PDB file of C-alpha atoms in Angstrom:
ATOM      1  CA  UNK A   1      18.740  16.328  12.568  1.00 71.00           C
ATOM      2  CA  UNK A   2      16.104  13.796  11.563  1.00 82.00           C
ATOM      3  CA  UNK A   3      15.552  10.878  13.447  1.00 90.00           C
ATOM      4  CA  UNK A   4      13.402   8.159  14.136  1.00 92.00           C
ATOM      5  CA  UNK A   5      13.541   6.323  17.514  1.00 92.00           C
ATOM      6  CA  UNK A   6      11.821   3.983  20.187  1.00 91.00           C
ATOM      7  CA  UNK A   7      11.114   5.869  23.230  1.00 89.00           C
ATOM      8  CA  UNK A   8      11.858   4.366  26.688  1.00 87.00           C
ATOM      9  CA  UNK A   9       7.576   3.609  26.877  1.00 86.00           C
ATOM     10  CA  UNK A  10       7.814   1.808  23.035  1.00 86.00           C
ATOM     11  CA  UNK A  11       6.280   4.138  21.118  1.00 90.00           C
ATOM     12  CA  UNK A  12       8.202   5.235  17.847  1.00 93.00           C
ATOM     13  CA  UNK A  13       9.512   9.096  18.171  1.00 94.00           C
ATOM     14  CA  UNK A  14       9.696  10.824  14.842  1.00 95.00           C
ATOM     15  CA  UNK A  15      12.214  14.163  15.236  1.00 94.00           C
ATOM     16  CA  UNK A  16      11.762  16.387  11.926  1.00 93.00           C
ATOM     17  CA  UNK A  17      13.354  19.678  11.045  1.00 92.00           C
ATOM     18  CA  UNK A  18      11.258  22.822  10.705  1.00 90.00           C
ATOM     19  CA  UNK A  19      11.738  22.938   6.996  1.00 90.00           C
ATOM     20  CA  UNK A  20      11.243  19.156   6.277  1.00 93.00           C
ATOM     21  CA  UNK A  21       8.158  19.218   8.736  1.00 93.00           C
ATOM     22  CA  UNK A  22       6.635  22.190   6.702  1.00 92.00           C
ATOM     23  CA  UNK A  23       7.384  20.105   3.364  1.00 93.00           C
ATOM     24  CA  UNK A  24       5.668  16.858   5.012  1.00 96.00           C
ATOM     25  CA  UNK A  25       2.964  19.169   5.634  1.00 95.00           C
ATOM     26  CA  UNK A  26       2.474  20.590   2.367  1.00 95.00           C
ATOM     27  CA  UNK A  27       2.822  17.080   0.415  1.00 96.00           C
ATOM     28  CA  UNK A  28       0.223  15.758   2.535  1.00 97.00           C
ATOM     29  CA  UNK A  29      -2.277  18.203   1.378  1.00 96.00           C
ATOM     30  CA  UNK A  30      -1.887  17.868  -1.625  1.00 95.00           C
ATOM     31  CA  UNK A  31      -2.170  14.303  -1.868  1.00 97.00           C
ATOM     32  CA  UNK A  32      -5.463  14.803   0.331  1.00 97.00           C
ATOM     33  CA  UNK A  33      -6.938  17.328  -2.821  1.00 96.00           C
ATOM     34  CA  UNK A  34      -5.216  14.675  -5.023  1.00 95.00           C
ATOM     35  CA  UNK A  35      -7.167  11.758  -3.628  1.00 95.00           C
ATOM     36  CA  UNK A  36     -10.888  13.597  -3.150  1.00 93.00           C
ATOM     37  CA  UNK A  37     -11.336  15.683  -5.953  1.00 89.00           C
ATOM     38  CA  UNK A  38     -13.189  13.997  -8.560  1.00 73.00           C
ATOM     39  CA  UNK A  39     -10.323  14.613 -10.855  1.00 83.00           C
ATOM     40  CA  UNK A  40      -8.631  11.708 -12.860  1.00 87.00           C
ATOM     41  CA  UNK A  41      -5.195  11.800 -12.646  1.00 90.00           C
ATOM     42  CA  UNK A  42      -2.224  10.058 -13.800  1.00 91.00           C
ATOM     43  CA  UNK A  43      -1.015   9.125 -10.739  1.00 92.00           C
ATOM     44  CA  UNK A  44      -4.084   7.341 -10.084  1.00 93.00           C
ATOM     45  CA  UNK A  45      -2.976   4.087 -12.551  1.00 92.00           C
ATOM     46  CA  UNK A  46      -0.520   4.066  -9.241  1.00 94.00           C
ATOM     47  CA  UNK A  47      -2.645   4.935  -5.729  1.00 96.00           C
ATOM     48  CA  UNK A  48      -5.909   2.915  -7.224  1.00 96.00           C
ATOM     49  CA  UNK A  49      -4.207  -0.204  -9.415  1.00 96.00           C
ATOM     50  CA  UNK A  50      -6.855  -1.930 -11.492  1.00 97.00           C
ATOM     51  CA  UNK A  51      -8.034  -4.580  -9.522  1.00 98.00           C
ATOM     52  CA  UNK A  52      -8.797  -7.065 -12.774  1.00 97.00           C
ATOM     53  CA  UNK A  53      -5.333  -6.898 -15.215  1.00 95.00           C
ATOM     54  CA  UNK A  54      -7.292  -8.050 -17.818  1.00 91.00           C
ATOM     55  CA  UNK A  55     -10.743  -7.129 -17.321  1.00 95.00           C
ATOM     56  CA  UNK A  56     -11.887  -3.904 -17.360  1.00 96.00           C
ATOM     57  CA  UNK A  57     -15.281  -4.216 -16.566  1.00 97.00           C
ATOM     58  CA  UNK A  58     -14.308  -6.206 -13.472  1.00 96.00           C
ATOM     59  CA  UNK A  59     -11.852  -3.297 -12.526  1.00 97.00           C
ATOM     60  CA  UNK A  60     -14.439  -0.894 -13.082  1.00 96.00           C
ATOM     61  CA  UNK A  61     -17.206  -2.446 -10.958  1.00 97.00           C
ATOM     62  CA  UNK A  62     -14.119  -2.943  -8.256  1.00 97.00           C
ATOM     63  CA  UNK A  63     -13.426   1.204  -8.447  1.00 95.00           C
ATOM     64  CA  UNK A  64     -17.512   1.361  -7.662  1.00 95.00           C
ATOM     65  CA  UNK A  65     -17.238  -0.463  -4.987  1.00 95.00           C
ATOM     66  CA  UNK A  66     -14.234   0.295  -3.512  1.00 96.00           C
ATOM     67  CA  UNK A  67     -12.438   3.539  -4.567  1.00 94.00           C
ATOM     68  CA  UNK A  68     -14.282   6.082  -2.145  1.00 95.00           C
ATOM     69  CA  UNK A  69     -13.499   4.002   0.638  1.00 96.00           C
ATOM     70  CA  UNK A  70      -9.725   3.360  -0.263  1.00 97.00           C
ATOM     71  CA  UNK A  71      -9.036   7.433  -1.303  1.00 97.00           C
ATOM     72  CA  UNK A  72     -10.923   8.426   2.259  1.00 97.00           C
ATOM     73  CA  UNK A  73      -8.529   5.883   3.870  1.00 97.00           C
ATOM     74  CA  UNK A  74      -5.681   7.786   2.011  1.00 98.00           C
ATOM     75  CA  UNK A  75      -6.778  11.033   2.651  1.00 98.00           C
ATOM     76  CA  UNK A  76      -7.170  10.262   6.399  1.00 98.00           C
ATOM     77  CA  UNK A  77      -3.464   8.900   6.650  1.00 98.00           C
ATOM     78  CA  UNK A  78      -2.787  12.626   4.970  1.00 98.00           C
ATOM     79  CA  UNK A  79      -4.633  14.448   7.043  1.00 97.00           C
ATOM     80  CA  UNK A  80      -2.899  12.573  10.398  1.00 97.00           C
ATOM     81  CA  UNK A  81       0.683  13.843   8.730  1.00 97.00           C
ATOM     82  CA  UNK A  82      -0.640  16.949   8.324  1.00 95.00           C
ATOM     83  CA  UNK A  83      -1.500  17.156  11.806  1.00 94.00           C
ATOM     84  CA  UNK A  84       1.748  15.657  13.088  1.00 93.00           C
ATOM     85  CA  UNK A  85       3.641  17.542  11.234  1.00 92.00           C
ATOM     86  CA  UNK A  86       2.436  20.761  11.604  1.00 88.00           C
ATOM     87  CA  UNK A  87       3.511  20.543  15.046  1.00 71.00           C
ATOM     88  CA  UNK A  88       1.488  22.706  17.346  1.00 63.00           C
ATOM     89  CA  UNK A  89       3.469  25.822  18.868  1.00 59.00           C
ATOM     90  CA  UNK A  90       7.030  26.038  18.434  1.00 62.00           C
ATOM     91  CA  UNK A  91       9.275  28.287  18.661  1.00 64.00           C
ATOM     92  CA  UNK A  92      10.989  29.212  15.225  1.00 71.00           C
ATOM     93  CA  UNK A  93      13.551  27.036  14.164  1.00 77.00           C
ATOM     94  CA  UNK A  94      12.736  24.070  17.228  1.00 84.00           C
ATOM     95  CA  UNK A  95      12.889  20.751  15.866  1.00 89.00           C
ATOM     96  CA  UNK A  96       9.469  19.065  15.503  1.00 90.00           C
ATOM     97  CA  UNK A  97       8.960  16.146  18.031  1.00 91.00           C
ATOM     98  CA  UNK A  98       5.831  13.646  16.976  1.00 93.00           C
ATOM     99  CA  UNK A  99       5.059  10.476  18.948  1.00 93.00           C
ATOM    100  CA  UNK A 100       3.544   8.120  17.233  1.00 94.00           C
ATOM    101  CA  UNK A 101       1.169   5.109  17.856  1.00 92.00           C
ATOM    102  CA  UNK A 102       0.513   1.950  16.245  1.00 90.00           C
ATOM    103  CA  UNK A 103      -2.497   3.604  14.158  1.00 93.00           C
ATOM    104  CA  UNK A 104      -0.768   6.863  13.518  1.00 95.00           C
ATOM    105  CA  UNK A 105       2.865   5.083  12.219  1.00 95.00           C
ATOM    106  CA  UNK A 106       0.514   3.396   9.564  1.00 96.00           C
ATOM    107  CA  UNK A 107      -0.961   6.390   8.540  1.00 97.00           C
ATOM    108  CA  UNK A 108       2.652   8.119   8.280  1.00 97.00           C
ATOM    109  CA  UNK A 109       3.939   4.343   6.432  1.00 97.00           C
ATOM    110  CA  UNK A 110       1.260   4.129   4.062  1.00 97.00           C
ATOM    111  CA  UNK A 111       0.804   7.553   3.073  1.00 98.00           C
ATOM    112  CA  UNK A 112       4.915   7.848   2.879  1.00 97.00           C
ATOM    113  CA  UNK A 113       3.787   5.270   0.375  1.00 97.00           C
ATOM    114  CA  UNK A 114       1.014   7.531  -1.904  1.00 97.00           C
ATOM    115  CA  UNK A 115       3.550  10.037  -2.118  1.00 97.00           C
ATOM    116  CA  UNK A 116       6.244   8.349  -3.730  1.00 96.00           C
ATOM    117  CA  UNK A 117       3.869   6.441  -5.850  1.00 96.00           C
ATOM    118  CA  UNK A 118       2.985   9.963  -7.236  1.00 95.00           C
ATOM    119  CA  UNK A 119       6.204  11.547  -7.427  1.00 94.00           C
ATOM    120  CA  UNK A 120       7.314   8.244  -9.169  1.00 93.00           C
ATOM    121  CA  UNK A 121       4.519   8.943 -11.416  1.00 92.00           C
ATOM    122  CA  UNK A 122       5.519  12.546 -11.611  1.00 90.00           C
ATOM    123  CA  UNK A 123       9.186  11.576 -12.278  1.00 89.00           C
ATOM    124  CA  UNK A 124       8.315   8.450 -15.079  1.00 87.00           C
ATOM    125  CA  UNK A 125      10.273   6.095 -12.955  1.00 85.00           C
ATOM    126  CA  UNK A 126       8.897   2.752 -13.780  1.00 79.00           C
ATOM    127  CA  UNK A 127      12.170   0.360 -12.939  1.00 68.00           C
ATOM    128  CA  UNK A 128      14.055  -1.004 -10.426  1.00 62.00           C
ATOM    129  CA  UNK A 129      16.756   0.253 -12.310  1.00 60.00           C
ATOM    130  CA  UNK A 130      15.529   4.149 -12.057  1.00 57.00           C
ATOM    131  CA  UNK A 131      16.956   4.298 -15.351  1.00 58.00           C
ATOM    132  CA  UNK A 132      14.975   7.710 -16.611  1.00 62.00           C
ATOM    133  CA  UNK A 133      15.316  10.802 -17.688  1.00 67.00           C
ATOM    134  CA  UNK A 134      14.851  14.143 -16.215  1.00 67.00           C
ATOM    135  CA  UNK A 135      14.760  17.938 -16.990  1.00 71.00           C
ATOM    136  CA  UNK A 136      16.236  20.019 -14.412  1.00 71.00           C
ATOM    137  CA  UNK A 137      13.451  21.059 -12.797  1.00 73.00           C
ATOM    138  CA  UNK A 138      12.120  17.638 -12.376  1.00 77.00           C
ATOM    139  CA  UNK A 139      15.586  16.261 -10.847  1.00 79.00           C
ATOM    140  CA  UNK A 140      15.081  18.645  -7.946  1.00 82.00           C
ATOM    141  CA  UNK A 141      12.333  15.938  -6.319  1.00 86.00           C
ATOM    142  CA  UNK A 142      14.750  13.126  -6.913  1.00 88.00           C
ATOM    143  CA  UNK A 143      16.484  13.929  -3.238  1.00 90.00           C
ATOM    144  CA  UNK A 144      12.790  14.098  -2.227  1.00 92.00           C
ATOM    145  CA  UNK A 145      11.800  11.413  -3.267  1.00 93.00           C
ATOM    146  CA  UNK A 146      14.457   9.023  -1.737  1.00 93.00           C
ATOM    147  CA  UNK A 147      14.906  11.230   1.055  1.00 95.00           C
ATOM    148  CA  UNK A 148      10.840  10.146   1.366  1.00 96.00           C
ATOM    149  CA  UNK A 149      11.889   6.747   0.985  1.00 95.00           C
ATOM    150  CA  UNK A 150      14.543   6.981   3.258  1.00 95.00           C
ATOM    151  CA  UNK A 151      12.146   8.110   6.159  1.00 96.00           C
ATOM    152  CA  UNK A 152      10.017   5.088   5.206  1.00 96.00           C
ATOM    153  CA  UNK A 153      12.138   2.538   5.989  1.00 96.00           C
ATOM    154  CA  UNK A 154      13.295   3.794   9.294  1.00 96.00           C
ATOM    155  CA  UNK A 155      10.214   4.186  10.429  1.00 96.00           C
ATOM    156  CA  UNK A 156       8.927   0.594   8.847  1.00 95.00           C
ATOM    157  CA  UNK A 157      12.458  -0.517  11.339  1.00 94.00           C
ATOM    158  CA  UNK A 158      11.214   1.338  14.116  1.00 94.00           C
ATOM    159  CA  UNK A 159       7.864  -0.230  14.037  1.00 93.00           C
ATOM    160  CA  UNK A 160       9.646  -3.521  13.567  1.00 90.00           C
ATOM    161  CA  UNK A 161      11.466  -3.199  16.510  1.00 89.00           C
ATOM    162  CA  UNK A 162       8.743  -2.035  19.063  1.00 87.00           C
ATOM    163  CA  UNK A 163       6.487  -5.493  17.530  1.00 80.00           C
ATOM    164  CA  UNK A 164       9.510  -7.998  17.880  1.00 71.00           C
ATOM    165  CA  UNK A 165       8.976 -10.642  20.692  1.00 50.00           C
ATOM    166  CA  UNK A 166       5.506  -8.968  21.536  1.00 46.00           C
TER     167      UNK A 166
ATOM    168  CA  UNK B   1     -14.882 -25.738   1.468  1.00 36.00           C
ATOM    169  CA  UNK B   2     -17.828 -28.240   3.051  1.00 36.00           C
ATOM    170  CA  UNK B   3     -20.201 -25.055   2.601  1.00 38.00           C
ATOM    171  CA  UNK B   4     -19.465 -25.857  -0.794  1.00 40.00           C
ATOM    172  CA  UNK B   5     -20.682 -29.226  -0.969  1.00 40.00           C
ATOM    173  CA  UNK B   6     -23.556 -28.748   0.664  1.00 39.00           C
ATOM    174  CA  UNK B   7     -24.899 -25.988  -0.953  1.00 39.00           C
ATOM    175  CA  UNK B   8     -24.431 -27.803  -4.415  1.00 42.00           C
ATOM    176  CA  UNK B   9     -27.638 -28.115  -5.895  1.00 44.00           C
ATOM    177  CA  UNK B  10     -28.901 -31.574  -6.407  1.00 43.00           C
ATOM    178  CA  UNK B  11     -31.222 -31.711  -9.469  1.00 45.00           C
ATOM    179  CA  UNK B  12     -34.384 -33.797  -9.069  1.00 50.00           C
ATOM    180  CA  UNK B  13     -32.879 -36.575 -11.719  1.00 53.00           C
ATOM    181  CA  UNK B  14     -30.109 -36.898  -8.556  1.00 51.00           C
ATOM    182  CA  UNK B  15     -27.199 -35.145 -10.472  1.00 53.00           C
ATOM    183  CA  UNK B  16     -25.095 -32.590  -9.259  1.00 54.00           C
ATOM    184  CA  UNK B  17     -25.259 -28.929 -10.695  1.00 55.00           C
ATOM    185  CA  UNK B  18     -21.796 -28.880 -11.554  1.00 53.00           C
ATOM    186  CA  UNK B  19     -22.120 -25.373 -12.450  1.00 52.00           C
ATOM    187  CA  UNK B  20     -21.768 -24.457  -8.846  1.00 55.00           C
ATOM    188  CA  UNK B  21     -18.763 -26.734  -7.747  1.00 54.00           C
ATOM    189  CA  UNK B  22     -16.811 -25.378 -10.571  1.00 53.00           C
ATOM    190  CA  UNK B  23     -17.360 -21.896  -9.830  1.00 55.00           C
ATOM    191  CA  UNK B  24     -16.136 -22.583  -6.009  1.00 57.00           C
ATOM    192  CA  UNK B  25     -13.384 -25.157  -7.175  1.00 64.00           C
ATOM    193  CA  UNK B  26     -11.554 -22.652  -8.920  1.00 73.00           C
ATOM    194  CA  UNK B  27     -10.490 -20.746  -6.650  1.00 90.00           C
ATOM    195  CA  UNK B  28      -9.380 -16.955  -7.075  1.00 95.00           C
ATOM    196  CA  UNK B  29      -5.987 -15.681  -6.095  1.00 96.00           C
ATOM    197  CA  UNK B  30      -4.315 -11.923  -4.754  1.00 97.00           C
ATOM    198  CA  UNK B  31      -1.206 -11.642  -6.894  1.00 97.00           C
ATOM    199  CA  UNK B  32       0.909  -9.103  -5.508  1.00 98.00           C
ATOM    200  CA  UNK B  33       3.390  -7.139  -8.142  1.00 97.00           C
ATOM    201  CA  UNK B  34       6.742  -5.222  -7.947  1.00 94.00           C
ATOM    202  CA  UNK B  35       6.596  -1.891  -8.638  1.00 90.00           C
ATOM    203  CA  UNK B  36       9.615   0.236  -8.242  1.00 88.00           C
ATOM    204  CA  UNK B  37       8.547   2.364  -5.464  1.00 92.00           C
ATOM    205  CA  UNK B  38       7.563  -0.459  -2.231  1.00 92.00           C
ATOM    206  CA  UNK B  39      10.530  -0.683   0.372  1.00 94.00           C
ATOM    207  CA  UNK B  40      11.176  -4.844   0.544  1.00 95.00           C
ATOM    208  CA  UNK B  41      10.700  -4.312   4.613  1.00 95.00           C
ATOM    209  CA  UNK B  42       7.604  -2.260   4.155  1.00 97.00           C
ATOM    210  CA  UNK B  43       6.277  -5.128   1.743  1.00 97.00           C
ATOM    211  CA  UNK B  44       7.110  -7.592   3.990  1.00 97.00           C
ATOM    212  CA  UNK B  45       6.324  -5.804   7.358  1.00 96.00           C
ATOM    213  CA  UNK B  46       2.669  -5.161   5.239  1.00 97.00           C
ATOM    214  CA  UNK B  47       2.473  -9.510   4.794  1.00 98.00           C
ATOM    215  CA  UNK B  48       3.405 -10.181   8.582  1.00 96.00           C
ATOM    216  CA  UNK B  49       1.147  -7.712   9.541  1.00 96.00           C
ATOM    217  CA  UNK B  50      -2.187  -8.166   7.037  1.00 97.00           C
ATOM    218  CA  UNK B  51      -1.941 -11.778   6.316  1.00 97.00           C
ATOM    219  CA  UNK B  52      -0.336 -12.255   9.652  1.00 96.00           C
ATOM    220  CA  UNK B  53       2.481 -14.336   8.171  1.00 96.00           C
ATOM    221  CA  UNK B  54       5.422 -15.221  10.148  1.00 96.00           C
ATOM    222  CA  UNK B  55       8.861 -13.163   9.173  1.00 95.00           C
ATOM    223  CA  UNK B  56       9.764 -16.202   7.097  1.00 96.00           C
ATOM    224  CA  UNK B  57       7.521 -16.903   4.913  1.00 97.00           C
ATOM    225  CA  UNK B  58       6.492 -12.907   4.317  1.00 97.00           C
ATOM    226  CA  UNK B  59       9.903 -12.357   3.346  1.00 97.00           C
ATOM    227  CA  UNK B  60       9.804 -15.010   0.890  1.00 98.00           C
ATOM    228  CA  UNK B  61       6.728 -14.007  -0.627  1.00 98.00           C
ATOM    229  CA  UNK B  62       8.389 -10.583  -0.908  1.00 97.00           C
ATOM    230  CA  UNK B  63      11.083 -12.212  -2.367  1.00 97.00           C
ATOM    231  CA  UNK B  64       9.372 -13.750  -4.786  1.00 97.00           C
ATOM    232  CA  UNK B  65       7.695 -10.308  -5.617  1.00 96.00           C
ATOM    233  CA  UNK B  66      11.064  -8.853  -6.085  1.00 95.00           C
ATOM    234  CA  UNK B  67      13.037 -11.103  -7.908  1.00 95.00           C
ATOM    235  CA  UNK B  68      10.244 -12.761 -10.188  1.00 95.00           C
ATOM    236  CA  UNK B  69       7.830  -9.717 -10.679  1.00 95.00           C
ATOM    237  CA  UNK B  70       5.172 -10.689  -8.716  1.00 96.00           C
ATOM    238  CA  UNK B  71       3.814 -13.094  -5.775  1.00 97.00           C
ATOM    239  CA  UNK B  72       0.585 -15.212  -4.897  1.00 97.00           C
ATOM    240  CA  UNK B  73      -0.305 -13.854  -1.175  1.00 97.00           C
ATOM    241  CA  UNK B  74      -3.646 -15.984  -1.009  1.00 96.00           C
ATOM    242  CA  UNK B  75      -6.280 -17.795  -2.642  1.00 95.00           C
ATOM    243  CA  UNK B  76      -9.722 -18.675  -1.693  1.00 95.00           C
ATOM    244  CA  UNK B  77     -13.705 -16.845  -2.990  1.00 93.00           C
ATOM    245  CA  UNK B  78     -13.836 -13.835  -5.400  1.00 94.00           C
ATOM    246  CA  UNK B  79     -14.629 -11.716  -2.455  1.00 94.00           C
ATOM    247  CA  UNK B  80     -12.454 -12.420   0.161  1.00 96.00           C
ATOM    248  CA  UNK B  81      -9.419 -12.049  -2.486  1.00 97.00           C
ATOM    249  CA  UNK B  82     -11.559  -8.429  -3.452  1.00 97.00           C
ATOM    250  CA  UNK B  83     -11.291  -7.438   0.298  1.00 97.00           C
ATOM    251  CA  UNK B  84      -7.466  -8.556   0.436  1.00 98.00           C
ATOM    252  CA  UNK B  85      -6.514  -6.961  -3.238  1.00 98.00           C
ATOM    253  CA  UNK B  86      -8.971  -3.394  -1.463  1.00 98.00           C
ATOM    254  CA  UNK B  87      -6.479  -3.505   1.684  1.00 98.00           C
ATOM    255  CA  UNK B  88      -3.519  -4.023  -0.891  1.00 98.00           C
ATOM    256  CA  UNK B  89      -4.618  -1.005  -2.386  1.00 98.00           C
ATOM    257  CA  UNK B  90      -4.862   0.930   0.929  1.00 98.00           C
ATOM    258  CA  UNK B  91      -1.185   0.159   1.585  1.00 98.00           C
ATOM    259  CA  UNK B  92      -0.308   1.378  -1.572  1.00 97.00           C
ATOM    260  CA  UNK B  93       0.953  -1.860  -3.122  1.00 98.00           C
ATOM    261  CA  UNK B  94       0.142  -3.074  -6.534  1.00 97.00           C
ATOM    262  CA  UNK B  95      -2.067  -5.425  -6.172  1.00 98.00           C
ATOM    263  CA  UNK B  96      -4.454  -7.775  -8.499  1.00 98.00           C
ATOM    264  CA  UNK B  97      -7.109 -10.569  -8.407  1.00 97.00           C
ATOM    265  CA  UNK B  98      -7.333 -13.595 -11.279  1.00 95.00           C
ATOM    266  CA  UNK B  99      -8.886 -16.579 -11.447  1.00 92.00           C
ATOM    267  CA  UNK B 100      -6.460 -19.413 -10.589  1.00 87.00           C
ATOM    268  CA  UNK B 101      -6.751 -21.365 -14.044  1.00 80.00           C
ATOM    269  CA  UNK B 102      -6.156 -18.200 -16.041  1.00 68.00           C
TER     270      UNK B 102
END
């Protein structure tokens, strides 16, 4: 069973099934080749928003200054899941246990984040509404993705909850 | 802003280069937008935590993001609101800097 508590010390406690640790996993590298191959993408109108909405030139001086340092920080928060969520030695089927602190929970919240923003990109949603259309094969990551966004926001609550009154 | 002032060139007939003053009294502003992928507590949690807002007023800025499309989180020199729009970026939200006359 998922879960995402506050331990008796304060520090947020993420519980993860084998299966949904393994798919963290495998996400999170991806985004990581995503973000540092030289590769345009897409998805990058989403991770790397121009900085200028109407100047491109601005934008594009921005991206020179700023993008290697912005897709290292993403790849880093990846490369922190991937580390939590691999999980170390377990025994098959054990539950994965990760406790995290202040500077790993960002890393899990932000790149929880970059991987929505690309499936959303993956998946055309561009509303509120999520009124779009799918094939089959695309509808699969729609659990994903809100199951994703789901995880988020507990552990955005979590965080919330160890901060309040400090 | 006295920086400002002071380091407003005088011209040797005594007036001001108003070049300057313009340039640093218009300031430039980090416009946040909605998107339809941010969590409303992440947004907000991101506002108390970067701008170090208090849960009030960050949720009301997110509000504002939400409900009318997008938000001014700050204003102030072109490269402080580049270094706010860059950490913007790093927590995935969208983002933008513009000049506050435009």
């Amino acid at each position: 069973m998922t879960a995402v508590e506050v331990t008796d010390a304060g520090r947020v406690q993420l519980t993860l099934e084998p299966d949904e640790a393994r798919m963290l996993a495998d996400l999170a590298e991806q985004i990581e080749q995503l973000v540092t191959e030289a590769v345009d993408d897409p998805a990058f109108d989403r991770l790397f928003p121009p900085a200028y909405r109407d100047d491109a030139a601005a934008s594009a001086e921005f991206d020179r200054f700023e993008r290697a340092g912005l897709a290292e920080g993403k790849a880093g928060a990846a490369r922190t899941v991937m580390s939590g969520a691999s999980g170390g030695d377990l025994a098959e089927g054990e539950p994965v246990r990760i406790e995290l602190d202040d500077h790993e929970i960002w890393a899990w919240m932000t790149h929880l984040t970059d991987v929505r923003l690309v499936l959303a990109e993956r998946l055309g949603i561009d509303a509120d509404d999520g009124g779009f259309e799918l094939d089959d094969e695309m509808a699969t990551l729609v659990p994903l993705y809100d199951w994703l966004g789901w995880l988020q926001a507990a552990l955005v609550d979590a965080l919330e909850s160890t901060t309040e009154g400090a | 802003m006295s920086s400002t002032l002071e380091s407003a060139d005088t011209r040797t007939d005594g007036s001001l280069d108003t070049r300057g003053l313009e340039q640093f009294s218009t300031p430039w502003l980090t416009v946040v937008w909605n998107d339809p992928v941010n969590l409303m507590n992440y947004v907000s949690f991101v506002f108390r935590s970067y701008f170090g807002l208090p849960r009030e007023e960050a949720d009301r800025l997110m509000l504002l993001v939400h409900n009318e499309g997008r938000a001014v989180v700050a204003s102030g020199n072109r490269e402080a609101m580049e270094r706010h729009v860059s950490a913007m970026h790093g927590y995935g939200l969208r983002a933008s800097i513009t000049r506050a006359d435009a």
